[in-house]
Coordinates of C-alpha atoms (C1' of nucleotides) in Angstrom, one line a residue:
Chain A
M551 CA 0.0 0.0 0.0
R552 CA 1.3 3.4 -1.0
V553 CA -0.1 6.7 0.0
R554 CA 1.0 10.3 -0.3
F555 CA 0.6 13.8 1.0
A556 CA 0.9 16.3 -1.8
P557 CA 0.8 19.9 -0.5
S558 CA 1.3 22.9 -2.7
P559 CA 3.9 25.4 -1.6
T560 CA 1.8 28.5 -1.5
G561 CA 2.5 29.5 2.1
Y562 CA 3.0 28.0 5.5
L563 CA 1.5 24.6 6.2
H564 CA -2.1 24.8 7.4
I565 CA -3.0 22.6 10.4
G566 CA -5.7 21.0 8.3
G567 CA -3.0 19.9 5.9
V568 CA -1.2 18.3 8.8
R569 CA -4.3 16.3 9.7
T570 CA -4.4 15.0 6.1
A571 CA -0.7 14.1 6.2
L572 CA -1.2 12.5 9.6
F573 CA -4.0 10.2 8.4
N574 CA -1.9 9.2 5.4
W575 CA 1.0 8.5 7.6
L576 CA -1.0 6.5 10.1
F577 CA -2.5 4.5 7.3
A578 CA 0.9 3.8 5.8
R579 CA 2.5 2.9 9.1
H580 CA -0.4 0.8 10.2
Y581 CA -0.5 -1.3 7.1
G582 CA 3.2 -1.4 6.6
G583 CA 3.0 0.7 3.4
Q584 CA 5.0 3.6 2.2
F585 CA 4.2 7.3 2.8
I586 CA 5.4 9.7 0.1
L587 CA 5.7 13.4 0.3
R588 CA 5.3 15.2 -3.1
I589 CA 5.5 18.9 -3.6
E590 CA 2.8 20.2 -6.1
D591 CA 4.2 23.5 -7.2
T592 CA 2.3 23.8 -10.5
D593 CA 0.7 27.1 -9.5
E594 CA 3.3 29.6 -10.6
K595 CA 1.3 32.6 -9.4
R596 CA 0.9 31.5 -5.8
F597 CA 4.3 29.9 -5.4
V598 CA 6.1 30.9 -2.2
A599 CA 9.9 30.2 -2.2
D600 CA 10.4 29.0 1.3
A601 CA 7.1 27.2 1.7
T602 CA 8.6 23.8 0.9
D603 CA 11.0 24.2 3.8
D604 CA 8.1 25.2 6.1
I605 CA 6.1 22.2 5.0
S606 CA 9.0 19.8 5.7
A607 CA 9.8 21.4 9.0
S608 CA 6.2 21.5 10.2
L609 CA 5.6 17.8 9.4
R610 CA 8.8 16.8 11.1
W611 CA 8.0 18.8 14.1
V612 CA 4.7 17.0 14.5
G613 CA 6.5 13.8 14.2
L614 CA 5.9 12.6 10.7
D615 CA 8.5 11.2 8.4
W616 CA 8.3 10.0 4.8
D617 CA 9.8 7.1 2.9
E618 CA 10.1 9.0 -0.3
G619 CA 10.1 12.7 -0.9
P620 CA 12.0 15.7 -2.2
D621 CA 14.7 15.6 0.5
V622 CA 15.0 11.9 1.1
G623 CA 14.7 10.8 -2.5
G624 CA 13.3 7.5 -3.7
P625 CA 12.9 5.3 -6.7
H626 CA 10.1 7.4 -8.3
G627 CA 11.7 10.9 -8.2
P628 CA 11.9 13.7 -8.6
Y629 CA 9.2 14.4 -6.0
V630 CA 8.7 18.1 -7.0
Q631 CA 6.3 18.6 -9.9
S632 CA 8.1 21.5 -11.4
Q633 CA 11.1 19.2 -11.8
R634 CA 9.0 16.5 -13.3
Q635 CA 7.5 19.1 -15.6
A636 CA 11.1 19.9 -16.8
L637 CA 11.5 16.2 -17.6
G638 CA 8.5 16.4 -19.9
I639 CA 6.5 13.9 -18.0
Y640 CA 3.2 15.7 -18.2
Q641 CA 3.7 16.9 -21.8
Q642 CA 4.3 13.3 -22.8
H643 CA 1.1 12.1 -21.1
S644 CA -1.0 14.9 -22.4
E645 CA 0.2 14.0 -25.9
Q646 CA -0.9 10.5 -25.3
L647 CA -4.4 11.7 -24.5
L648 CA -4.4 14.0 -27.5
E649 CA -3.5 11.1 -29.8
A650 CA -6.1 8.9 -28.2
G651 CA -8.8 11.5 -28.6
W652 CA -9.3 12.0 -24.9
A653 CA -8.1 15.6 -25.0
Y654 CA -7.9 18.5 -27.3
M655 CA -6.2 21.8 -27.8
S656 CA -8.4 24.7 -26.8
F657 CA -7.8 28.1 -28.2
T658 CA -10.4 30.0 -26.2
S659 CA -8.6 32.6 -24.2
E660 CA -9.2 33.4 -20.6
E661 CA -10.8 36.6 -21.6
E662 CA -13.2 34.9 -24.0
L663 CA -14.0 32.4 -21.3
A664 CA -14.8 35.1 -18.9
E665 CA -17.1 36.7 -21.4
L666 CA -18.8 33.4 -22.2
R667 CA -19.3 32.8 -18.5
A668 CA -20.7 36.3 -17.9
A669 CA -23.1 35.9 -20.9
S670 CA -24.3 32.5 -19.6
E671 CA -25.0 34.0 -16.2
A672 CA -26.8 36.9 -17.8
R673 CA -29.1 34.5 -19.4
G674 CA -29.8 33.1 -15.9
H675 CA -27.7 30.0 -16.2
K676 CA -25.5 29.9 -13.2
A677 CA -23.9 26.7 -14.1
F678 CA -21.4 27.3 -16.8
R679 CA -20.0 24.1 -18.3
F680 CA -17.5 24.8 -20.9
R681 CA -16.9 22.6 -23.9
G682 CA -14.6 24.0 -26.5
P683 CA -15.6 23.9 -30.2
E684 CA -12.2 22.3 -31.0
R685 CA -13.3 19.1 -29.2
D686 CA -14.8 18.1 -32.6
W687 CA -11.9 19.1 -34.7
P688 CA -9.5 16.6 -36.2
L689 CA -6.2 16.6 -34.2
E690 CA -4.4 17.8 -37.3
Q691 CA -6.4 20.9 -37.5
Q692 CA -5.7 21.6 -33.8
R693 CA -2.0 21.2 -34.5
E694 CA -2.1 23.5 -37.4
V695 CA -3.6 26.3 -35.4
A696 CA -1.2 25.7 -32.6
A697 CA 1.7 25.8 -35.1
S698 CA 0.6 29.2 -36.1
G699 CA 1.6 30.4 -32.6
K700 CA -1.9 30.8 -31.1
P701 CA -1.7 30.0 -27.4
Y702 CA -3.8 27.1 -26.2
T703 CA -4.6 24.9 -23.3
I704 CA -5.2 21.2 -23.4
R705 CA -8.6 20.2 -22.2
L706 CA -10.1 16.9 -21.2
K707 CA -12.6 15.7 -23.9
L708 CA -15.2 14.6 -21.5
P709 CA -17.9 12.2 -22.8
L710 CA -21.1 14.2 -23.3
E711 CA -23.3 11.4 -22.3
G712 CA -23.4 9.0 -19.4
E713 CA -22.2 9.1 -15.8
T714 CA -19.2 8.3 -13.7
R715 CA -19.3 6.5 -10.4
F716 CA -16.8 5.8 -7.7
S717 CA -16.8 4.6 -4.1
D718 CA -15.3 6.1 -1.1
L719 CA -13.9 4.2 1.9
V720 CA -15.0 6.9 4.4
R721 CA -18.6 6.9 3.0
G722 CA -19.1 3.2 3.6
G723 CA -18.6 2.1 0.0
S724 CA -21.9 3.5 -1.3
E725 CA -21.2 4.8 -4.7
I726 CA -21.2 8.5 -5.7
V727 CA -22.7 9.0 -9.1
V728 CA -22.2 12.1 -11.2
Q729 CA -23.9 12.8 -14.5
H730 CA -21.5 13.9 -17.3
E731 CA -23.8 16.8 -18.2
Q732 CA -22.8 18.2 -14.8
L733 CA -19.2 18.2 -15.8
Q734 CA -17.1 20.2 -18.2
D735 CA -14.0 20.0 -20.3
I736 CA -11.5 20.9 -17.6
V737 CA -8.1 22.3 -18.4
L738 CA -5.3 19.7 -18.1
I739 CA -2.4 21.7 -19.3
K740 CA -2.3 25.5 -18.9
K741 CA -1.2 27.7 -21.8
S742 CA 2.2 28.1 -20.0
G743 CA 2.6 24.4 -20.6
M744 CA 2.4 23.7 -16.8
P745 CA -0.1 21.0 -15.9
V746 CA -3.1 21.7 -13.6
Y747 CA -3.6 19.7 -10.3
H748 CA -6.2 17.4 -11.8
F749 CA -3.7 16.2 -14.4
A750 CA -0.4 16.3 -12.6
H751 CA -1.4 14.6 -9.4
L752 CA -3.0 11.8 -11.3
V753 CA -0.1 11.1 -13.6
D754 CA 2.3 11.2 -10.6
D755 CA 0.1 9.0 -8.4
H756 CA 0.1 6.4 -11.1
L757 CA 3.8 6.7 -11.8
M758 CA 4.6 6.5 -8.2
G759 CA 2.4 3.5 -7.6
V760 CA 0.0 5.2 -5.2
T761 CA -2.7 2.8 -4.3
H762 CA -4.9 4.8 -1.9
I763 CA -5.8 8.4 -2.0
L764 CA -6.6 9.9 1.4
R765 CA -7.3 13.6 0.8
A766 CA -9.7 16.2 2.1
E767 CA -13.4 16.2 1.3
E768 CA -13.2 19.3 -0.9
W769 CA -11.8 17.0 -3.6
V770 CA -15.0 14.9 -3.9
P771 CA -16.6 17.0 -6.6
S772 CA -13.6 16.8 -8.8
T773 CA -13.0 13.1 -8.4
P774 CA -15.2 12.1 -11.3
Y775 CA -12.8 14.0 -13.6
H776 CA -10.0 11.9 -12.1
V777 CA -11.8 8.7 -12.6
V778 CA -12.5 9.6 -16.3
L779 CA -8.8 10.3 -16.7
Y780 CA -7.7 7.0 -15.2
Q781 CA -10.1 5.3 -17.6
A782 CA -8.8 7.4 -20.5
F783 CA -5.2 6.2 -19.7
G784 CA -6.4 2.7 -19.0
W785 CA -5.0 2.8 -15.6
Q786 CA -6.2 1.2 -12.4
V787 CA -8.3 3.6 -10.4
P788 CA -6.9 3.9 -6.8
V789 CA -9.0 3.6 -3.7
F790 CA -10.5 6.9 -2.5
A791 CA -11.0 8.0 1.1
H792 CA -12.1 11.6 1.4
L793 CA -11.4 12.9 4.9
P794 CA -13.9 15.2 6.6
V795 CA -13.0 18.9 6.5
I796 CA -12.0 20.6 9.8
L797 CA -14.6 23.3 10.4
R798 CA -14.1 26.7 12.0
Q799 CA -14.9 27.0 15.7
D800 CA -18.2 28.7 15.0
G801 CA -19.0 26.1 12.4
K802 CA -19.2 28.6 9.6
G803 CA -17.0 27.2 7.0
K804 CA -13.7 25.4 7.0
L805 CA -10.7 26.6 8.9
S806 CA -9.1 29.5 6.9
K807 CA -5.7 31.0 6.8
R808 CA -7.1 34.4 6.9
K809 CA -9.5 34.1 9.8
D810 CA -7.9 31.4 12.0
D811 CA -4.7 30.7 13.8
V812 CA -3.8 27.6 11.7
A813 CA -0.2 28.0 10.9
T814 CA 1.5 24.8 12.0
N815 CA 4.7 26.5 12.6
R816 CA 3.1 28.8 15.2
F817 CA 1.9 26.0 17.5
W818 CA 5.3 25.6 19.0
E819 CA 5.5 29.3 20.0
R820 CA 2.0 29.1 21.3
G821 CA 3.2 26.5 23.7
Y822 CA 2.0 23.3 22.2
L823 CA 3.7 19.9 22.4
P824 CA 3.8 18.0 19.1
E825 CA 2.6 14.8 20.8
A826 CA -0.5 16.6 22.0
L827 CA -1.2 18.1 18.7
F828 CA -0.6 14.8 17.1
N829 CA -3.1 13.1 19.4
Y830 CA -5.6 15.9 19.0
L831 CA -5.4 15.8 15.2
A832 CA -5.9 12.1 15.1
L833 CA -9.1 12.6 16.9
Q834 CA -10.4 15.1 14.4
G835 CA -12.5 12.8 12.3
W836 CA -11.4 9.5 13.7
S837 CA -12.0 7.7 16.9
Y838 CA -10.8 4.4 18.4
D839 CA -13.7 3.4 20.6
D840 CA -16.1 4.9 23.0
K841 CA -13.6 5.7 25.7
T842 CA -9.9 5.9 24.7
E843 CA -8.6 9.3 23.7
I844 CA -5.1 9.6 25.0
M845 CA -2.9 7.6 22.7
S846 CA 0.8 7.7 21.9
R847 CA 2.1 7.7 18.4
D848 CA 2.7 3.9 18.5
E849 CA -0.7 3.2 19.9
L850 CA -2.3 5.4 17.2
V851 CA -0.4 3.5 14.5
S852 CA -1.5 0.1 15.7
R853 CA -5.1 1.2 16.3
F854 CA -5.7 3.4 13.2
S855 CA -8.2 2.2 10.7
I856 CA -9.7 4.0 7.8
E857 CA -13.1 2.4 8.5
R858 CA -13.4 4.4 11.6
V859 CA -12.9 7.7 9.9
Q860 CA -15.9 10.0 10.3
A861 CA -17.7 11.3 7.2
S862 CA -19.0 14.4 8.8
G863 CA -16.9 17.5 9.4
A864 CA -15.3 18.1 12.8
R865 CA -15.1 21.6 14.4
W866 CA -11.8 22.9 15.5
N867 CA -11.9 22.8 19.3
P868 CA -9.0 24.8 20.9
E869 CA -10.2 24.0 24.4
K870 CA -9.9 20.3 23.8
L871 CA -6.5 20.8 22.4
R872 CA -5.5 22.8 25.4
D873 CA -6.7 20.1 27.7
L874 CA -4.8 17.5 25.8
N875 CA -1.7 19.6 25.9
G876 CA -2.0 20.0 29.6
I877 CA -2.2 16.2 29.9
Y878 CA 0.9 15.7 27.8
I879 CA 2.8 18.4 29.8
R880 CA 2.0 16.6 33.0
K881 CA 3.4 13.4 31.5
L882 CA 6.8 15.2 31.0
S883 CA 9.6 14.7 33.6
A884 CA 10.6 17.9 35.4
A885 CA 13.9 18.0 33.5
A886 CA 12.1 17.6 30.2
L887 CA 9.6 20.3 31.1
A888 CA 12.4 22.7 32.2
E889 CA 14.0 22.2 28.8
Q890 CA 10.8 22.9 27.0
I891 CA 10.1 26.0 29.0
E892 CA 13.5 27.5 28.8
P893 CA 13.1 29.2 25.4
F894 CA 9.9 30.9 26.6
M895 CA 11.7 32.1 29.7
V896 CA 14.5 33.5 27.6
Q897 CA 12.1 35.1 25.2
A898 CA 10.4 36.8 28.1
G899 CA 13.7 38.1 29.3
L900 CA 13.6 36.2 32.6
L901 CA 16.7 34.2 31.7
S902 CA 19.9 35.2 29.9
N903 CA 20.4 34.2 26.4
P904 CA 21.8 31.6 26.6
P905 CA 20.9 30.8 30.2
S906 CA 23.7 30.1 32.6
A907 CA 24.1 26.8 34.4
D908 CA 22.9 28.4 37.6
E909 CA 19.8 29.8 35.9
Q910 CA 19.0 26.4 34.4
A911 CA 19.4 24.8 37.8
Y912 CA 17.1 27.3 39.3
L913 CA 14.5 26.8 36.6
L914 CA 14.6 23.1 37.2
R915 CA 14.0 23.8 40.8
L916 CA 11.0 25.9 40.0
V917 CA 9.4 23.6 37.5
P918 CA 7.6 21.4 40.0
L919 CA 5.8 24.4 41.3
V920 CA 4.0 25.1 38.0
H921 CA 4.1 21.7 36.3
E922 CA 0.4 20.8 36.8
R923 CA -0.7 24.3 36.4
L924 CA 0.4 24.6 32.8
E925 CA -1.8 24.0 29.8
E926 CA 0.5 25.8 27.4
L927 CA 4.3 26.0 27.7
S928 CA 4.0 29.7 26.9
Q929 CA 2.2 30.3 30.2
A930 CA 5.4 29.6 32.1
P931 CA 6.9 33.1 32.2
E932 CA 3.8 34.7 33.6
L933 CA 3.5 32.0 36.3
L934 CA 7.2 32.3 37.3
D935 CA 8.2 35.9 36.6
F936 CA 8.2 37.0 40.3
F937 CA 11.0 34.6 41.0
F938 CA 13.2 36.5 38.7
Q939 CA 11.9 40.1 39.2
A940 CA 11.5 42.5 42.0
V941 CA 8.2 42.4 43.7
R942 CA 7.0 45.6 45.4
P943 CA 3.8 47.2 46.4
G944 CA 2.9 50.6 44.9
P945 CA 2.5 52.3 41.5
E946 CA 5.1 50.2 39.8
G947 CA 4.2 47.0 41.5
Y948 CA 1.1 45.3 42.9
D949 CA -1.8 47.0 44.6
P950 CA -1.2 47.1 48.4
A951 CA -4.9 46.6 48.9
L952 CA -4.3 43.0 47.7
L953 CA -2.5 42.4 50.9
I954 CA -5.5 42.9 53.1
P955 CA -7.6 39.8 53.6
K956 CA -11.3 40.0 53.7
K957 CA -12.8 41.0 57.0
L958 CA -9.4 42.4 58.2
D959 CA -8.1 45.9 58.1
A960 CA -4.7 47.4 57.3
A961 CA -3.5 47.6 60.9
Q962 CA -4.3 43.9 61.5
T963 CA -2.6 43.0 58.2
L964 CA 0.4 45.0 59.1
S965 CA 0.9 43.3 62.4
M966 CA 0.4 39.9 60.7
L967 CA 3.1 40.7 58.2
R968 CA 5.5 41.8 60.9
A969 CA 4.8 38.7 62.9
A970 CA 5.3 36.6 59.8
H971 CA 8.6 38.3 59.2
G972 CA 9.7 37.6 62.7
A973 CA 8.6 34.0 62.7
L974 CA 10.3 33.2 59.4
N975 CA 13.4 35.1 60.3
I976 CA 14.2 32.6 63.1
V977 CA 13.7 29.5 60.9
E978 CA 17.1 28.0 60.7
D979 CA 16.7 25.4 58.1
W980 CA 15.1 27.2 55.1
Q981 CA 12.9 24.4 53.7
S982 CA 9.3 24.1 52.9
A983 CA 8.2 21.9 55.8
K984 CA 10.0 24.1 58.4
L985 CA 8.6 27.3 56.9
E986 CA 5.1 25.8 57.0
A987 CA 5.5 24.7 60.6
A988 CA 6.6 28.2 61.6
L989 CA 3.7 29.9 60.0
R990 CA 1.1 27.4 61.2
D991 CA 2.5 27.9 64.7
L992 CA 2.2 31.7 64.2
S993 CA -1.4 31.4 63.1
E994 CA -2.3 29.7 66.3
R995 CA -0.4 32.2 68.4
L996 CA -2.1 35.1 66.6
Q997 CA -5.5 33.4 66.7
V998 CA -5.7 34.1 63.0
K999 CA -7.0 31.6 60.5
V1000 CA -4.4 30.1 58.2
G1001 CA -6.2 31.3 55.1
P1002 CA -5.8 35.0 55.6
L1003 CA -2.3 34.7 57.0
F1004 CA -1.0 32.6 54.2
G1005 CA -2.9 34.8 51.7
T1006 CA -1.2 37.9 52.9
V1007 CA 2.2 36.3 52.8
R1008 CA 1.5 35.0 49.3
V1009 CA 0.7 38.5 48.0
A1010 CA 3.7 40.0 49.8
V1011 CA 6.1 37.6 48.2
S1012 CA 4.6 37.1 44.7
G1013 CA 2.6 40.2 44.2
R1014 CA -0.5 38.2 43.4
S1015 CA -3.2 36.3 45.1
V1016 CA -3.0 33.3 42.8
A1017 CA 0.4 31.5 42.9
P1018 CA 2.0 28.1 43.4
P1019 CA 1.9 26.5 46.9
L1020 CA 3.2 29.0 49.4
F1021 CA 5.9 27.1 51.2
D1022 CA 7.5 25.6 48.2
M1023 CA 7.5 29.1 46.8
L1024 CA 9.2 30.6 49.8
A1025 CA 11.7 27.8 49.9
A1026 CA 12.6 28.4 46.3
L1027 CA 12.7 32.1 46.7
G1028 CA 15.2 32.0 49.5
R1029 CA 15.4 33.7 52.9
E1030 CA 16.7 37.0 51.8
Q1031 CA 14.1 37.7 49.1
T1032 CA 11.3 36.4 51.3
L1033 CA 12.1 38.6 54.2
S1034 CA 12.8 41.7 52.2
R1035 CA 9.5 41.3 50.3
L1036 CA 7.7 40.9 53.6
S1037 CA 9.3 44.1 54.9
L1038 CA 8.4 46.0 51.7
A1039 CA 4.8 44.9 52.1
A1040 CA 4.7 45.9 55.8
A1041 CA 6.2 49.3 54.9
A1042 CA 3.4 49.9 52.4
L1043 CA 0.8 49.4 55.1
A1044 CA 2.6 51.3 57.9
Chain B
rG1302 C1' -28.6 28.7 -8.9
rC1303 C1' -26.7 23.8 -10.1
rC1304 C1' -23.9 19.3 -8.4
rC1305 C1' -22.0 16.4 -4.3
rC1306 C1' -21.4 15.1 0.8
rC1307 C1' -23.1 15.1 5.9
rA1308 C1' -26.7 15.1 10.2
rU1309 C1' -26.3 11.6 18.3
rA1310 C1' -25.9 17.2 24.2
rG1311 C1' -22.6 23.9 23.2
rU1312 C1' -18.2 20.9 21.0
rC1313 C1' -15.5 16.1 19.6
rU1314 C1' -17.5 11.4 19.5
rA1315 C1' -19.4 5.7 20.9
rG1316 C1' -23.3 3.3 18.7
rU1317 C1' -24.1 -0.6 12.1
rG1318 C1' -32.2 -3.6 14.3
rG1319 C1' -33.3 -5.8 20.5
rC1320 C1' -27.4 -5.4 25.4
rC1321 C1' -29.6 2.3 24.9
rU1322 C1' -33.5 3.9 31.3
rA1323 C1' -28.2 6.6 24.5
rG1324 C1' -21.7 5.4 26.7
rG1325 C1' -17.0 8.5 27.0
rA1326 C1' -14.2 13.2 26.6
rC1327 C1' -13.9 18.8 26.3
rG1328 C1' -16.6 22.8 28.3
rU1329 C1' -20.2 24.4 32.3
rC1330 C1' -21.9 23.9 37.6
rA1331 C1' -21.5 21.7 42.6
rC1332 C1' -19.1 19.1 46.4
rC1333 C1' -14.5 16.7 48.4
rC1334 C1' -9.2 17.5 49.0
rU1335 C1' -6.9 22.2 50.3
rU1336 C1' -3.0 28.1 52.2
rU1337 C1' -4.8 30.6 46.7
rC1338 C1' -4.8 28.5 41.8
rA1339 C1' -4.2 24.1 39.5
rA1340 C1' -4.1 18.8 39.4
rG1341 C1' -6.9 14.7 41.4
rG1342 C1' -11.7 12.5 43.2
rU1343 C1' -17.1 12.4 43.3
rG1344 C1' -21.5 14.1 41.3
rA1345 C1' -25.0 17.2 38.4
rA1346 C1' -27.1 19.8 34.4
rG1347 C1' -27.1 19.1 29.2
rA1348 C1' -29.6 14.7 23.4
rU1349 C1' -38.0 14.1 22.2
rC1350 C1' -30.6 10.5 18.5
rG1351 C1' -32.6 17.5 13.0
rC1352 C1' -38.1 17.0 11.4
rG1353 C1' -41.9 14.0 8.9
rG1354 C1' -43.3 9.6 6.8
rG1355 C1' -42.5 4.5 6.1
rU1356 C1' -40.2 -1.0 6.7
rU1357 C1' -40.2 -4.2 11.1
rC1358 C1' -42.8 -7.8 16.7
rG1359 C1' -38.9 -4.0 17.6
rA1360 C1' -35.1 1.8 14.7
rA1361 C1' -30.3 6.4 16.8
rU1362 C1' -29.3 2.2 13.7
rC1363 C1' -32.8 0.3 7.1
rC1364 C1' -35.8 3.3 3.1
rC1365 C1' -38.1 7.9 1.2
rG1366 C1' -39.1 13.1 1.6
rC1367 C1' -38.1 17.7 4.0
rU1368 C1' -35.0 20.9 6.6
rG1369 C1' -30.3 22.4 8.2
rG1370 C1' -25.0 22.4 7.7
rG1371 C1' -20.7 21.8 4.8
rG1372 C1' -18.0 21.2 0.2
rG1373 C1' -17.5 22.2 -5.1
rU1374 C1' -18.7 25.2 -9.2
rA1375 C1' -10.8 28.7 -11.9
rC1376 C1' -5.6 28.2 -17.4
rC1377 C1' -5.8 27.6 -7.6
rA1378 C1' -4.7 23.6 -5.1

RNA sequence: GCCCCCAUAGUCUAGUGGCCUAGGACGUCACCCUUUCAAGGUGAAGAUCGCGGGUUCGAAUCCCGCUGGGGGUACCA
């Protein structure tokens, strides 16, 4: 079994493209087939030079590899269509169709076509199905006009009558039937000589021995053309499986580059783990059973089956992705998480670039404090910044009013802070359990509940009311910083 | 407009004629744990299985129609 992912380098790789690639990859790995990457750069107008690199890098980041492709080579290369075009592959095959009477040279220009289309619409016919007059000319006549220098395209000579049918693995094998009167003579070769998708992908799929075509649902309407073309060549029609589109969050249309944050290369900087994205994407349009959701790459490979792919579209659900990402973050070891977080800390200016060994050690020490509070790696700096920056009450810092617990006043808070300073100051062994004992003891002596006391200390030390567990925090912060921050807080209330 | 596809809670889904008083997850809410926030645990609300007809002893599951949603309609992919 051989499958492929064939993106066109018109920009960064869309997350929906990754899902398509992922299903192809899972299919190939599950059945022990080959997964091919092929670059379809036949659109000269939309070509983006570094898009191919982005596609490769994005796929690799998510954890996909390919058996044959532009950078790894293979027996059916080259794997870039512009290079195949230079070899004359498409020209040779279109010639074959021309000779066999399955295609013809069309001399109708784009301008004329636009006029015809407009006129058709003006007459109330919204469906414009073009069939060039040359479809009935002898091939020699077509060649003569072409020889005169008139630009032309090569179009499929679609049978006027009849219908074309094909089945789809995702849609339970029931046949999709399309009447030929609904179809038109599509362009196969542009006037530039470059093939169009419908032609190029098909020739390549055949030449590369692709057996199964897993692609997005938006290709269903053009599949009849492809089937006709396979028949015209006398080639075996591959098995089709059209994957459901990923819909926008509001359900209005498919994910779009313009309206949604779908650049694969941005998920890293947004704090997502590739394993989480991989797992999430596998669940967009596919499921294993009624319970299992968290699955490793290996588990996904062994469990994947095309029969369980959903036919209906799946909405993009960022909250679910976040949840999954949190689960995968919690699976990381402290050291691994520290390593993942480091770039974000550097980026935020909390660590030097590159970080010193001391900084790295300190970060590793802090990681357990935020480990299970992280849903995105990018949240780390905001959760940890006060360990690296001065914390003070006032205009440049936190609001001193935060220090005062409910039902208490400034004077009471002040004495609490002073007492806390005193109690902590005499702790000899600066570690979490000892610090906790000291403050619990203080709460009893002061006849103050633990909540307000700890809360005030938390604000004094972190500048916020929501923070990691207090005593681990104090222990990591150190005696000097803790005591000075308590003094600063007390001064603000004095 | 025309063609094609799809249709279970707000979302992702399980379910392929009786195990369904429709299961799981995200999200929401409550409680427990608890120094805050998380995590974890327990529980709740939330679906007349889009609607209407059939077929059948029996339908979320099969058939038809309708409605709704999505996709396509380029010398783009």
